[in-house]
mmCIF file of C-alpha atoms and ligand atoms in Angstrom:
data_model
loop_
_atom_site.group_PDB
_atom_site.id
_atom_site.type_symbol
_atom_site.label_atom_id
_atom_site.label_comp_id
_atom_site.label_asym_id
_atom_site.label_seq_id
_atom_site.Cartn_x
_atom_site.Cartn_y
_atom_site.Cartn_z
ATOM 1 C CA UNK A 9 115.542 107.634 87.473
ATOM 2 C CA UNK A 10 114.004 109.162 90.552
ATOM 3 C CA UNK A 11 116.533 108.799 94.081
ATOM 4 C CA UNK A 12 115.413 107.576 97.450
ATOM 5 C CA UNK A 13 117.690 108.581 99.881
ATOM 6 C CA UNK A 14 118.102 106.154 102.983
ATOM 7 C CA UNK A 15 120.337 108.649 105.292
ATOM 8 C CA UNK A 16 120.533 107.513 108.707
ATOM 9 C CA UNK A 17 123.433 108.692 111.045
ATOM 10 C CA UNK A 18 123.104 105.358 113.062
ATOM 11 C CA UNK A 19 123.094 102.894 110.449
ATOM 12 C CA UNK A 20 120.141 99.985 110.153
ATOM 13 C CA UNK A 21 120.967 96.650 110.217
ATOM 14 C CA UNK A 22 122.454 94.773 106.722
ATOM 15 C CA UNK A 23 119.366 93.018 106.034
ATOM 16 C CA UNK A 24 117.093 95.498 106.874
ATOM 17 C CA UNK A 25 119.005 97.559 104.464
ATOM 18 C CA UNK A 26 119.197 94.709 101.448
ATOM 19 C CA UNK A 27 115.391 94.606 102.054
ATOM 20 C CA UNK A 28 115.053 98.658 101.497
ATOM 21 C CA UNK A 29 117.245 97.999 98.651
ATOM 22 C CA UNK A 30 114.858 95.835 96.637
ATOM 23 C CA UNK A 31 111.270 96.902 97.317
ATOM 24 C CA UNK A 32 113.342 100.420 96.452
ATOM 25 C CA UNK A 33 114.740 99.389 93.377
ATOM 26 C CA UNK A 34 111.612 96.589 92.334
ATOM 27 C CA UNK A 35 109.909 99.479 92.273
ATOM 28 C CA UNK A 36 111.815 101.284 89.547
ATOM 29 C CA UNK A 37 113.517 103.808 91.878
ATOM 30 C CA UNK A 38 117.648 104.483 92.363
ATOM 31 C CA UNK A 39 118.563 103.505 96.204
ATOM 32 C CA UNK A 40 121.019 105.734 97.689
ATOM 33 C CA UNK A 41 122.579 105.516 100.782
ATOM 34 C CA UNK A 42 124.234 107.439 103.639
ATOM 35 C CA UNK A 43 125.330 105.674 106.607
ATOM 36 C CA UNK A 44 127.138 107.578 109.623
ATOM 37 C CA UNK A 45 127.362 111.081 107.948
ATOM 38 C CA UNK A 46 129.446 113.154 110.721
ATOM 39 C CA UNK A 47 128.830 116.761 109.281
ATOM 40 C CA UNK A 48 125.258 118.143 107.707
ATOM 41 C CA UNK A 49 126.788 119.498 104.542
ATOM 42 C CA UNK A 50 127.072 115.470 103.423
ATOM 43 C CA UNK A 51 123.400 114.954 104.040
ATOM 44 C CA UNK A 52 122.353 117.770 102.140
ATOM 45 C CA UNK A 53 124.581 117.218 99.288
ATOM 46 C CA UNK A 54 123.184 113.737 99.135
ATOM 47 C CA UNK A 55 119.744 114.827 99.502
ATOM 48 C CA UNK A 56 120.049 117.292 96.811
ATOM 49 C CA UNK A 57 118.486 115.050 93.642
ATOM 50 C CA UNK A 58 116.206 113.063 95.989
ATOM 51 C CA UNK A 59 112.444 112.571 95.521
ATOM 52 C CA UNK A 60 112.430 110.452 98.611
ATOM 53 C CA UNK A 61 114.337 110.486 102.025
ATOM 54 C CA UNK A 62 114.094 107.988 104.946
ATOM 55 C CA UNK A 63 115.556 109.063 108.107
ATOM 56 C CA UNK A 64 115.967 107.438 111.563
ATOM 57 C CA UNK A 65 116.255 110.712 114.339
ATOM 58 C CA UNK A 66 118.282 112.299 111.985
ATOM 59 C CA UNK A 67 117.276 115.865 111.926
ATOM 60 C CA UNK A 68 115.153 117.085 108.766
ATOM 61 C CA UNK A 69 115.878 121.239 109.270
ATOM 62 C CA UNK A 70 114.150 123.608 107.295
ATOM 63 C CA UNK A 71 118.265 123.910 105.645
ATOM 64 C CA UNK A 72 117.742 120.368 104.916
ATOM 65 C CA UNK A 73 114.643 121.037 103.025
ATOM 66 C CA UNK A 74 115.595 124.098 101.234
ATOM 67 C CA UNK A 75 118.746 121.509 99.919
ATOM 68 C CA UNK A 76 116.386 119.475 98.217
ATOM 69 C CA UNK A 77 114.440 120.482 95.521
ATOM 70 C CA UNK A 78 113.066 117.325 94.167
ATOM 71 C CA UNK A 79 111.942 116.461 97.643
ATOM 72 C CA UNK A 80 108.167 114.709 97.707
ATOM 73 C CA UNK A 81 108.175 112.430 100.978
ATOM 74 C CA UNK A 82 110.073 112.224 104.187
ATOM 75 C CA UNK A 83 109.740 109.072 105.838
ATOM 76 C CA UNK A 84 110.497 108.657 109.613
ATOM 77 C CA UNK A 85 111.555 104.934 109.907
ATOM 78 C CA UNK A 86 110.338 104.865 113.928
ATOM 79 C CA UNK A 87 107.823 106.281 115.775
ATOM 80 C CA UNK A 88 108.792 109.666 117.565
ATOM 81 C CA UNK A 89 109.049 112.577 114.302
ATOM 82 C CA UNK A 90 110.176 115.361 116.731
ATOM 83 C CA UNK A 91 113.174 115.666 114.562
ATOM 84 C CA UNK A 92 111.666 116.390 111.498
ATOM 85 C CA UNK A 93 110.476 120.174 110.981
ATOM 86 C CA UNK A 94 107.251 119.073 109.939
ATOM 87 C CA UNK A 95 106.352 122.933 108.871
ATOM 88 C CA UNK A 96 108.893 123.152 106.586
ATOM 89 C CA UNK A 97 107.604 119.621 105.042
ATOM 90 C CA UNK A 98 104.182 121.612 105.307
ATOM 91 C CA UNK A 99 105.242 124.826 103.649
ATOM 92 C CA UNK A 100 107.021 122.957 100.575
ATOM 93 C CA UNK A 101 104.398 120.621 99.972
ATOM 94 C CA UNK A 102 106.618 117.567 101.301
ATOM 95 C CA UNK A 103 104.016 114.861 103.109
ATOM 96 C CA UNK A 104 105.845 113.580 106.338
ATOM 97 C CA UNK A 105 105.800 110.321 107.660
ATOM 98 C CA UNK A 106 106.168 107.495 110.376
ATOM 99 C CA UNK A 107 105.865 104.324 110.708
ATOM 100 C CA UNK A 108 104.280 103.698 113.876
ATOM 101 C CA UNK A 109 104.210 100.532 116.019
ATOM 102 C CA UNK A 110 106.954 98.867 113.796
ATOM 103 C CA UNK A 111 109.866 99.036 116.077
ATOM 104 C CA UNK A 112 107.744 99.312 119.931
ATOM 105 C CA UNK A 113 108.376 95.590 121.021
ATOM 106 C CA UNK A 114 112.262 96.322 120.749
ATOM 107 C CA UNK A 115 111.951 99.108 122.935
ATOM 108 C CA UNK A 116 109.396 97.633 125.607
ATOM 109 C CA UNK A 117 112.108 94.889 125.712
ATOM 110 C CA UNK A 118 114.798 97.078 127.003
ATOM 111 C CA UNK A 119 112.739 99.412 129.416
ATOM 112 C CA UNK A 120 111.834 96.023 131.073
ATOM 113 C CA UNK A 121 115.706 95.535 130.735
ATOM 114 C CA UNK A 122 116.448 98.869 132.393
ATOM 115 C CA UNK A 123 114.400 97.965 134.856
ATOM 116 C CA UNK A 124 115.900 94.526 135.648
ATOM 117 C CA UNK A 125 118.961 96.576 135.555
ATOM 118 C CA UNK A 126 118.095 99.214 138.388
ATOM 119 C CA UNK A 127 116.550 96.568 140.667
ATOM 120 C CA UNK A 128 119.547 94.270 140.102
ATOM 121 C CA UNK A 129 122.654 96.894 141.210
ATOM 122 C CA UNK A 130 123.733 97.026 137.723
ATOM 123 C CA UNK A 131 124.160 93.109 137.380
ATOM 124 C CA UNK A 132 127.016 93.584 140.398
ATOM 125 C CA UNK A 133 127.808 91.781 143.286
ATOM 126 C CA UNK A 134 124.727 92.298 145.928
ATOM 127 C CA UNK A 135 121.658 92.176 147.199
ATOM 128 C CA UNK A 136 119.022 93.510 144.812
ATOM 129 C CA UNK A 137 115.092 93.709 144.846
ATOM 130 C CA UNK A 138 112.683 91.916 142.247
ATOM 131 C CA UNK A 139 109.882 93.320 140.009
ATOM 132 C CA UNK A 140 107.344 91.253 141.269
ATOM 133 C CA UNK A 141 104.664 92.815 143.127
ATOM 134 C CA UNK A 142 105.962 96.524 142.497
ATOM 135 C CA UNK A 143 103.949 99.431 141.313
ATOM 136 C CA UNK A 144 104.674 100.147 137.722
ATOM 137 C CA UNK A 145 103.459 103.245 136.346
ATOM 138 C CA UNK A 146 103.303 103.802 132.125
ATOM 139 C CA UNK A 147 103.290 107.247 131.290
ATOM 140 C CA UNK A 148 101.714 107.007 127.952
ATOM 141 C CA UNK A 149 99.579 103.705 126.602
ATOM 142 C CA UNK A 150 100.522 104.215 123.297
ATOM 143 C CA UNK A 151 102.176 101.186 121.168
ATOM 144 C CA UNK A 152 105.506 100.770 123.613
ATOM 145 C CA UNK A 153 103.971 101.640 126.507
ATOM 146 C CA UNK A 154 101.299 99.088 126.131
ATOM 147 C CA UNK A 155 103.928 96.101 125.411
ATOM 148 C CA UNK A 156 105.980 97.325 128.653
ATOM 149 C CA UNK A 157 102.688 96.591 130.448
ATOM 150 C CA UNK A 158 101.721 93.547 129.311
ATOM 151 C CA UNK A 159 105.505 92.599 129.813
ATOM 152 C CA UNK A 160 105.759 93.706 132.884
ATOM 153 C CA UNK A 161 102.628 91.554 134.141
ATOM 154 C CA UNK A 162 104.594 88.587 132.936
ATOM 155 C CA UNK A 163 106.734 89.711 135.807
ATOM 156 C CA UNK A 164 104.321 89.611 138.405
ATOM 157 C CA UNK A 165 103.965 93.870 138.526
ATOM 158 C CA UNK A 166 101.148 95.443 139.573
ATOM 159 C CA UNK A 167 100.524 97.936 136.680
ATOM 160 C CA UNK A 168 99.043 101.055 136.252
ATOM 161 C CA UNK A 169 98.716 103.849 133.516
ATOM 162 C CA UNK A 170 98.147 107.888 132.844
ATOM 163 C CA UNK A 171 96.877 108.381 129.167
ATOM 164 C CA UNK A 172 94.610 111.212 128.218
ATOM 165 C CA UNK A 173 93.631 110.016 124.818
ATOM 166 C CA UNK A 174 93.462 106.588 125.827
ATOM 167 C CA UNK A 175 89.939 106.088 127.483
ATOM 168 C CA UNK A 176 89.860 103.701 130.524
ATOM 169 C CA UNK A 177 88.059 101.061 130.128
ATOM 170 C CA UNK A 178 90.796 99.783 127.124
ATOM 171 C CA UNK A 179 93.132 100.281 129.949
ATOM 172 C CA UNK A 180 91.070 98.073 132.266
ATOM 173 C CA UNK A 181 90.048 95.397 130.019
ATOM 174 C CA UNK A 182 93.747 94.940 129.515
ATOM 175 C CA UNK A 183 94.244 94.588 133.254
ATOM 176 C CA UNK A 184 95.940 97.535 133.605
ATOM 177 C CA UNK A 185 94.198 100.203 136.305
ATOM 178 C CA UNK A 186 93.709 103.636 134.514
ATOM 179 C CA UNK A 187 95.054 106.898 136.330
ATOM 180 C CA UNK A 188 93.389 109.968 136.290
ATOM 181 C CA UNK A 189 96.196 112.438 136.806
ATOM 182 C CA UNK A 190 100.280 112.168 135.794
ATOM 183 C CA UNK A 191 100.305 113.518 139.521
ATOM 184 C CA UNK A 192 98.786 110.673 141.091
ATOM 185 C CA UNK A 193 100.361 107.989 138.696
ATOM 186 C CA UNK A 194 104.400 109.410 139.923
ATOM 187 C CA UNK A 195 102.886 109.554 143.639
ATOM 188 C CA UNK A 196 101.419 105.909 143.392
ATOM 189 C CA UNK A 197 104.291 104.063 141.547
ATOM 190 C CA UNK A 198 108.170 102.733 142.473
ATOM 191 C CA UNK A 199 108.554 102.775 138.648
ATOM 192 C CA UNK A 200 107.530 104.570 136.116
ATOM 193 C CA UNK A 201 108.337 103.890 132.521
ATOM 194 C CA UNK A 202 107.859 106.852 130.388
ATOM 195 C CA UNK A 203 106.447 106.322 126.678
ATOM 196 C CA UNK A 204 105.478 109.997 126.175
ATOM 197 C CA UNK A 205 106.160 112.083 122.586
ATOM 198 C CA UNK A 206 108.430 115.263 123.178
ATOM 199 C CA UNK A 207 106.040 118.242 121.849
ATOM 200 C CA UNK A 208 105.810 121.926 123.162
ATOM 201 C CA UNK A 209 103.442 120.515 126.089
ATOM 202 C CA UNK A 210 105.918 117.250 126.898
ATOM 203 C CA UNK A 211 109.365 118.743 126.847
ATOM 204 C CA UNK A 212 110.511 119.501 130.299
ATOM 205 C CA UNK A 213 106.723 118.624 132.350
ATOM 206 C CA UNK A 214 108.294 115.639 134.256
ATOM 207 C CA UNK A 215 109.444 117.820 136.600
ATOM 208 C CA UNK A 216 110.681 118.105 140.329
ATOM 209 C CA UNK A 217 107.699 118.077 141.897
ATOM 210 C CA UNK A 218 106.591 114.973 140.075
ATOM 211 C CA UNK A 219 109.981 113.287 140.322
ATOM 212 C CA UNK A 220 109.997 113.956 144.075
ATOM 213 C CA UNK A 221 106.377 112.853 144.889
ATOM 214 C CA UNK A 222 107.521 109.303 144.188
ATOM 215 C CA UNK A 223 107.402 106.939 146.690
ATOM 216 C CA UNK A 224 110.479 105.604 148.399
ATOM 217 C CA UNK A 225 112.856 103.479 145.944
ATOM 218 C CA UNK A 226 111.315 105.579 142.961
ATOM 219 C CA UNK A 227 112.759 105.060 139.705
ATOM 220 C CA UNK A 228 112.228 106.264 136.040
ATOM 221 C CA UNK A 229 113.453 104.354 133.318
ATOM 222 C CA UNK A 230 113.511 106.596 130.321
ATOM 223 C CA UNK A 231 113.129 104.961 126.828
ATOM 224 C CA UNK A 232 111.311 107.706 125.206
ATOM 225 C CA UNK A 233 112.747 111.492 124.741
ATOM 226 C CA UNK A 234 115.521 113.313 126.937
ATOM 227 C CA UNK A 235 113.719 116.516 126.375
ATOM 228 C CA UNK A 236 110.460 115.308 128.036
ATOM 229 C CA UNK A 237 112.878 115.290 131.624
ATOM 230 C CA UNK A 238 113.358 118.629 133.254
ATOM 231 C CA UNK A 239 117.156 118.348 133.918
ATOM 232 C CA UNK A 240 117.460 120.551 137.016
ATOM 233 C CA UNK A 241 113.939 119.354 138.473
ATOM 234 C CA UNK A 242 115.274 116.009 137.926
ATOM 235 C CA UNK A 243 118.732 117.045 139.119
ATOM 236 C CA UNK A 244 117.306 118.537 142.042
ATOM 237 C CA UNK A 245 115.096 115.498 143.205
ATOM 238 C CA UNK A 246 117.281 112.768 143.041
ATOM 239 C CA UNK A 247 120.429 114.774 144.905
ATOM 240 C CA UNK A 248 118.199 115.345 147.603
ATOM 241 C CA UNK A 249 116.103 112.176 147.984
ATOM 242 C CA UNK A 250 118.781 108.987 148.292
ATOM 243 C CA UNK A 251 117.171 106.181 147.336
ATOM 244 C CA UNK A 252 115.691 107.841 143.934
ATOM 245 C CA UNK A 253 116.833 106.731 140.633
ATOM 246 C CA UNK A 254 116.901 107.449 137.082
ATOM 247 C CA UNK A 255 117.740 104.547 134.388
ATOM 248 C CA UNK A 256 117.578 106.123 130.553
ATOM 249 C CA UNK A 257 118.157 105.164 126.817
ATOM 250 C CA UNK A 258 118.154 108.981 126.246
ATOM 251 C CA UNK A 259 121.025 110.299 128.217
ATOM 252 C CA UNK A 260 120.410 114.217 129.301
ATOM 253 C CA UNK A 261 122.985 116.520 128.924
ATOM 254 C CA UNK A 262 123.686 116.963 132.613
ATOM 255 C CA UNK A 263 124.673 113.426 132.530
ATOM 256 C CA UNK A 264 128.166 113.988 134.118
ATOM 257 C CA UNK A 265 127.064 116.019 136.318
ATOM 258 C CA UNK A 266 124.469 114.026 137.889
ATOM 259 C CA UNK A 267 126.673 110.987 138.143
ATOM 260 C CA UNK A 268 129.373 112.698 139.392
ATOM 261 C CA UNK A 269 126.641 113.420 142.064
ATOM 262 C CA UNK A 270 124.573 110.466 142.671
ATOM 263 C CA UNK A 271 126.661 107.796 141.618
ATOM 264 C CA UNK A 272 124.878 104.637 140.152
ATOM 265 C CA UNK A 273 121.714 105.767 140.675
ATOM 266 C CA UNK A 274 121.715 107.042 137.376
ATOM 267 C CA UNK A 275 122.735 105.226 134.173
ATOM 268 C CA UNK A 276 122.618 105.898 130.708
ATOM 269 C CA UNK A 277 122.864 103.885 127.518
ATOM 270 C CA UNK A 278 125.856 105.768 125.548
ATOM 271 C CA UNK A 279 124.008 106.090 122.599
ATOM 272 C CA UNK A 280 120.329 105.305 122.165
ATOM 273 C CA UNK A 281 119.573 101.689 121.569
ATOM 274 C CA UNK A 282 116.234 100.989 122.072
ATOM 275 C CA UNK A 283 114.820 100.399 118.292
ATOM 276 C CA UNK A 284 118.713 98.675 117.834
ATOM 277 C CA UNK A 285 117.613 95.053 117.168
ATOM 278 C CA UNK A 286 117.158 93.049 113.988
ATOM 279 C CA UNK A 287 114.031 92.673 114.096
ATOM 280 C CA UNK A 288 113.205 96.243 114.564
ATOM 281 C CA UNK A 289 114.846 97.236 111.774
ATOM 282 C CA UNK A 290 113.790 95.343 109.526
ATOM 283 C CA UNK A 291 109.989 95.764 110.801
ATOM 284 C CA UNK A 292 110.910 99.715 110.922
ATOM 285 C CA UNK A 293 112.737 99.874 107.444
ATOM 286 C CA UNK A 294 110.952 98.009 105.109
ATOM 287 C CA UNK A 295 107.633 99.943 106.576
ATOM 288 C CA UNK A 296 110.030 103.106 105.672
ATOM 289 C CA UNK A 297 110.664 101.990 102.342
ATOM 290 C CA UNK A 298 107.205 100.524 101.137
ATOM 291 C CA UNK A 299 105.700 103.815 102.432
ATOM 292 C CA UNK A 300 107.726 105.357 100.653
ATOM 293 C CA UNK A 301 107.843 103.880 97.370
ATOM 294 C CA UNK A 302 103.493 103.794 97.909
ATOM 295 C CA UNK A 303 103.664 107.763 98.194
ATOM 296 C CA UNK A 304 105.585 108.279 94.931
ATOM 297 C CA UNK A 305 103.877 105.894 93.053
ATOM 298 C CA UNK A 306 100.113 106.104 94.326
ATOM 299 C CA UNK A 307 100.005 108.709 96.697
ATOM 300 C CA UNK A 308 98.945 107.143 99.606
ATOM 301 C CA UNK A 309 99.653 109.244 102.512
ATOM 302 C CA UNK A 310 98.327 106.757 105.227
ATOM 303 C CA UNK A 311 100.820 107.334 108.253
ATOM 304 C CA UNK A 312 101.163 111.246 107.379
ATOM 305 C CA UNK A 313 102.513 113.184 110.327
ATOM 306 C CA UNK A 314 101.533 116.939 109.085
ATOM 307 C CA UNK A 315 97.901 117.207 107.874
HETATM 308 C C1 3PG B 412 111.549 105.973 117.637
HETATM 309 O O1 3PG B 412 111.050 107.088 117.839
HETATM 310 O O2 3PG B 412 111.126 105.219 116.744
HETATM 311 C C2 3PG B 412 112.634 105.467 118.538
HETATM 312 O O3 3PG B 412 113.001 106.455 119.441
HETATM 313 C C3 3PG B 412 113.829 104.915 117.801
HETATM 314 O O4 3PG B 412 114.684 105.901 117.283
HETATM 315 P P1 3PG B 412 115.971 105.543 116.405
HETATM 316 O O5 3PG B 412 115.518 105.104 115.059
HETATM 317 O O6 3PG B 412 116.768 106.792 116.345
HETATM 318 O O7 3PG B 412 116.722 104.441 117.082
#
């Protein structure tokens, strides 16, 4: 019997899992599993018979691929496939997918969280400030970054938005007030909630000079991709400006460092949490799995990633 291979370094939730389990096996297919694999050689040696593979941000390498013979779909249970190597998927006629949208509202929740966090000192003793009537600022409007703004209206924030493939009057009619430029959205904005992909044009362009244009009390909650942060721009900005801050589900390498410079002012989850509820792994997984099984059995490549 053909193998789908569920291999997910941070495990999904049990019943999320059961679920995979039995549209996997309804459908006449063997359900493997790997759960919290700590070296690549296990992955690939479980990968090795499968026709199928669903992955959380677990890397899919070109190694990976050349590992798995029978290989026919790779299914990204999330939204963000910069971890699979989609031209190796390409170049072996494996179709690549995600499943977009199905785990956003778990991640909106805790960039409003992060947020709530910042402006309340870390839940400590002391005076804080309140989200009400401050600039918010989505980078992105894409599926999270458009719950994070309806959310945050709920709180009484005054929200804007930079989105290039988003055109503004959906912005607008939404109540949210479109922004022309990424340089005018950091400059306007006390927060700024980033909800953008890492690609070869993301990864490293929110630099100094955008982090420093912020106004005073500027912070960046980070629920998206470390990679899309320049490090030593951000480094840079929020050593020399005091009242900056940085509050992230992605921690960036120089985390140490920067908190052994600036204190509270940053935070980091220690490991990513954002699509870690229930709910968003069941939504996320069972997406995974139907897609999945739908491929093999119909070929329906709705949700490809590499056209
Ligand atoms: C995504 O891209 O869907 C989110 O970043 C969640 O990633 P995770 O499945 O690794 O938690």
């Amino acid at each position: 019997m053909s193998k789908i291979l569920v291999a997910t370094e941070k495990p999904f939730a049990k019943v999320a899992i059961e679920g995979m389990r039995q549209i996997i096996e309804d459908a006449g297919y063997t359900f493997a599993l790997l759960e919290r694999y700590t070296d690549t050689a296990t992955l690939w040696a479980a990968v090795s018979d499968a026709e199928g593979l669903i992955v959380r941000s677990d890397k899919v390498t070109p190694e990976l691929i050349a590992a798995a013979p029978n290989l026919k779909v790779v299914v990204r249970a999330g939204a963000g496939y910069d971890n699979i190597n989609l031209q190796a998927c390409t170049d072996r006629g494996i179709v690549a997918m995600n499943t977009p949208g199905q785990n956003s509202n778990a991640v909106a929740e805790l960039a409003i969280g992060l947020m709530l966090f910042a402006a309340r000192n870390h839940f400590e003793p002391g005076t804080g400030t309140e989200l009400k009537g401050k600039k918010l600022g989505i980078h992105a409007y894409g599926n999270v970054g458009r719950l994070v703004a309806a959310l945050a209206k709920g709180f009484g924030m005054d929200v804007y938005a930079f989105d290039p493939f988003i055109p503004a009057e959906k912005m607008e009619a939404e109540g949210i007030k479109s922004i022309a430029t990424v340089e005018e959205l950091y400059r306007t904005c006390q927060y700024i909630s980033v909800h953008i992909p890492a690609t070869p044009e993301t990864k490293r362009s929110i630099n100094y000079a955008l982090i420093s244009s912020m106004p005073q009390g500027g912070t960046i909650v980070n629920t998206a991709r470390a990679e899309v942060v320049d490090e030593e721009g951000l480094f840079k900005a929020i050593t020399e400006r005091t009242d900056l801050r940085y509050f992230t589900d992605v921690a960036p390498d120089c985390l140490h460092r920067l908190a052994n410079n600036v204190g509270a002012r940053v935070f980091a989850t220690s490991k990513k949490m954002g699509a870690e509820t229930a709910e968003a792994n069941i939504n996320a997984g069972i997406a995974a799995a139907r897609q999945a099984v739908d491929y093999l059995k119909n070929g329906n490549n709705r949700f490809q990633v590499n056209r």
